[in-house]
Amino acid sequence: MHDACAPKTEKDTRPIAEAPEKRVFIKTFGCQMNVYDSERMADTLGAAGFAETGSPENADLVILNTCHIREKAAEKVFSELGRMRVLRETRREQGGDMMIAVAGCVAQAEGEEIARRAAVDIIVGPQSYHRLPELIERRAGNRGPVIETEFPAAEKFASLPAPKLRAAPAAFLTVQEGCDKFCTFCVVPYTRGAEYSRPVAQIIEEAKRLAERGVREITLIGQNVNAWAGQGPSGKTWTLADLLRALSEVDGIARLRFTTSHPNDMSDALIAAHRDLPKLMPYLHLPFQSGSDRILKAMNRKHRMEDYLRLVDRLRDARPDLALSTDIIVGFPGETEADFEDTMRIVERVHFAQAYSFKYSARPGTPAADRPGHVPEDTKSQRLASLQALLFAQQTAFNSAMVGRTLAVLWESRGRNDGQVVGRSPYLQPVYAEGDTALIGRITDVEIMAASQNSLRAVIKNLDEDAT
Ligand code: 5AD
Ligand code: SF4
């Protein structure tokens, strides 16, 4: 007899979910790794009976996945926390309740303080969120807040459930976490902990699952992604270049990217991968932070301006169509006008397709915070404005140079207007075109018709044929 015809036992006839499903609202601040982490938290909680909701008003659990990298990022978290506490009060007045959890780097850096000041229920660091279901239970039977900020990165990755189906054809995959570089301005080594590389088999398995679910593009992420190291199936040590080669062979994956890289870990093999792997997109995020050797030394970057420029030349020799993006800090303690001019010179020399630029922000506990010579706020603002004027001009020039060219676009979602789709070029530029949503997940050639600072407009060519 077929199972479906078997007499129903009492168990069979009960409704599938006995308790009503609980709802979780997750708000993500900061970097791509936090986006990845938030999705994994949702997967973990999904397995524990929580459904994601798009608004905090009807949530049983609100998680703020936080960022501590700059003061402004941390401030945003605290103001959001205030808003959530008001919501919780209202819910309690109405006889309901809501748990508030703070996850991510602010939780790691300031957990005790938040628990004391902000009456938060759960504090969970970036390496412990796989324990969320258990922490929620502990909190329910507890009077005080539950704090979990240990660093078991290996345990976390081993116990996370497989990624759930998400509609987007481009996905992030964390391969490396933490940092041992200790740049003097940066909190990451303290909040994310020591460098940890996920094992090869786990990464390939996750990539295969993503591909089976329709993902065409994977961005490998890590704070120091090019320091990733692992052991290949034959026991040989693998670098990121070997991993990229293996991932190129996963069926369905058409595009690969990786971010963020430190210049000192751009090995010969990784440069060669940019030459040899057609699926590796010709776009690299390579922060240089400052163009002044004096400031680079004070930042403990362990590279000089000349090293960076030589590296850029070698990358462009290997892959002539490679475009670069970068991170730059202005107003690091002790930065003079001449140091800042050195930064401007690097930008003029390299020509970036895109860049993130920041005013230095003192982070408690980092060595630079205690250095003398803090730069006045208005000087920082002036330098940032000059730098951004140059960077935006370069970005616009880079985009304008695409007009009339044919580019392969991975279509990701519907556009703002009806009948419009939006995708990404190999250089991560958003591309808009008239087209059907059936295109989502496909890669087609387009002709670029117009460009602005932030996006391109295109007409789709050869609709019947997918580009590679
Ligand atoms: N102040 C300003 N910018 C910072 N970054 C990291 N720490 C700081 C800080 N304290 C920038 C760096 C880094 C990017 C992610 O954030 O440029 O590459
Ligand atoms: Fe921070 Fe990047 Fe430096 Fe590591 S390499 S300390 S993550 S800026």
XYZ file of C-alpha atoms and ligand atoms in Angstrom, residues 69 178-189 223-224 260 262 287 289 299-301, ligand 2:
30
model
C 33.081 50.166 11.841
C 37.982 37.857 10.911
C 41.288 39.596 10.465
C 44.826 39.387 11.832
C 46.091 42.537 10.111
C 45.334 45.036 12.895
C 45.257 48.227 10.881
C 45.412 50.802 13.664
C 42.084 52.481 12.781
C 40.001 49.311 12.495
C 37.726 47.470 14.938
C 37.307 44.334 12.816
C 40.091 42.267 14.460
C 37.061 40.685 5.798
C 40.348 39.564 4.340
C 37.391 42.448 0.350
C 44.188 43.324 1.243
C 41.351 49.242 -0.612
C 43.246 53.697 2.505
C 47.939 52.803 9.875
C 50.020 49.598 10.074
C 48.964 48.753 6.516
Fe 40.349 46.178 9.231
Fe 40.734 45.396 6.666
Fe 42.804 46.290 8.159
Fe 41.688 43.912 8.703
S 42.808 44.491 6.812
S 42.261 45.466 10.187
S 39.515 44.312 8.252
S 40.998 47.471 7.481
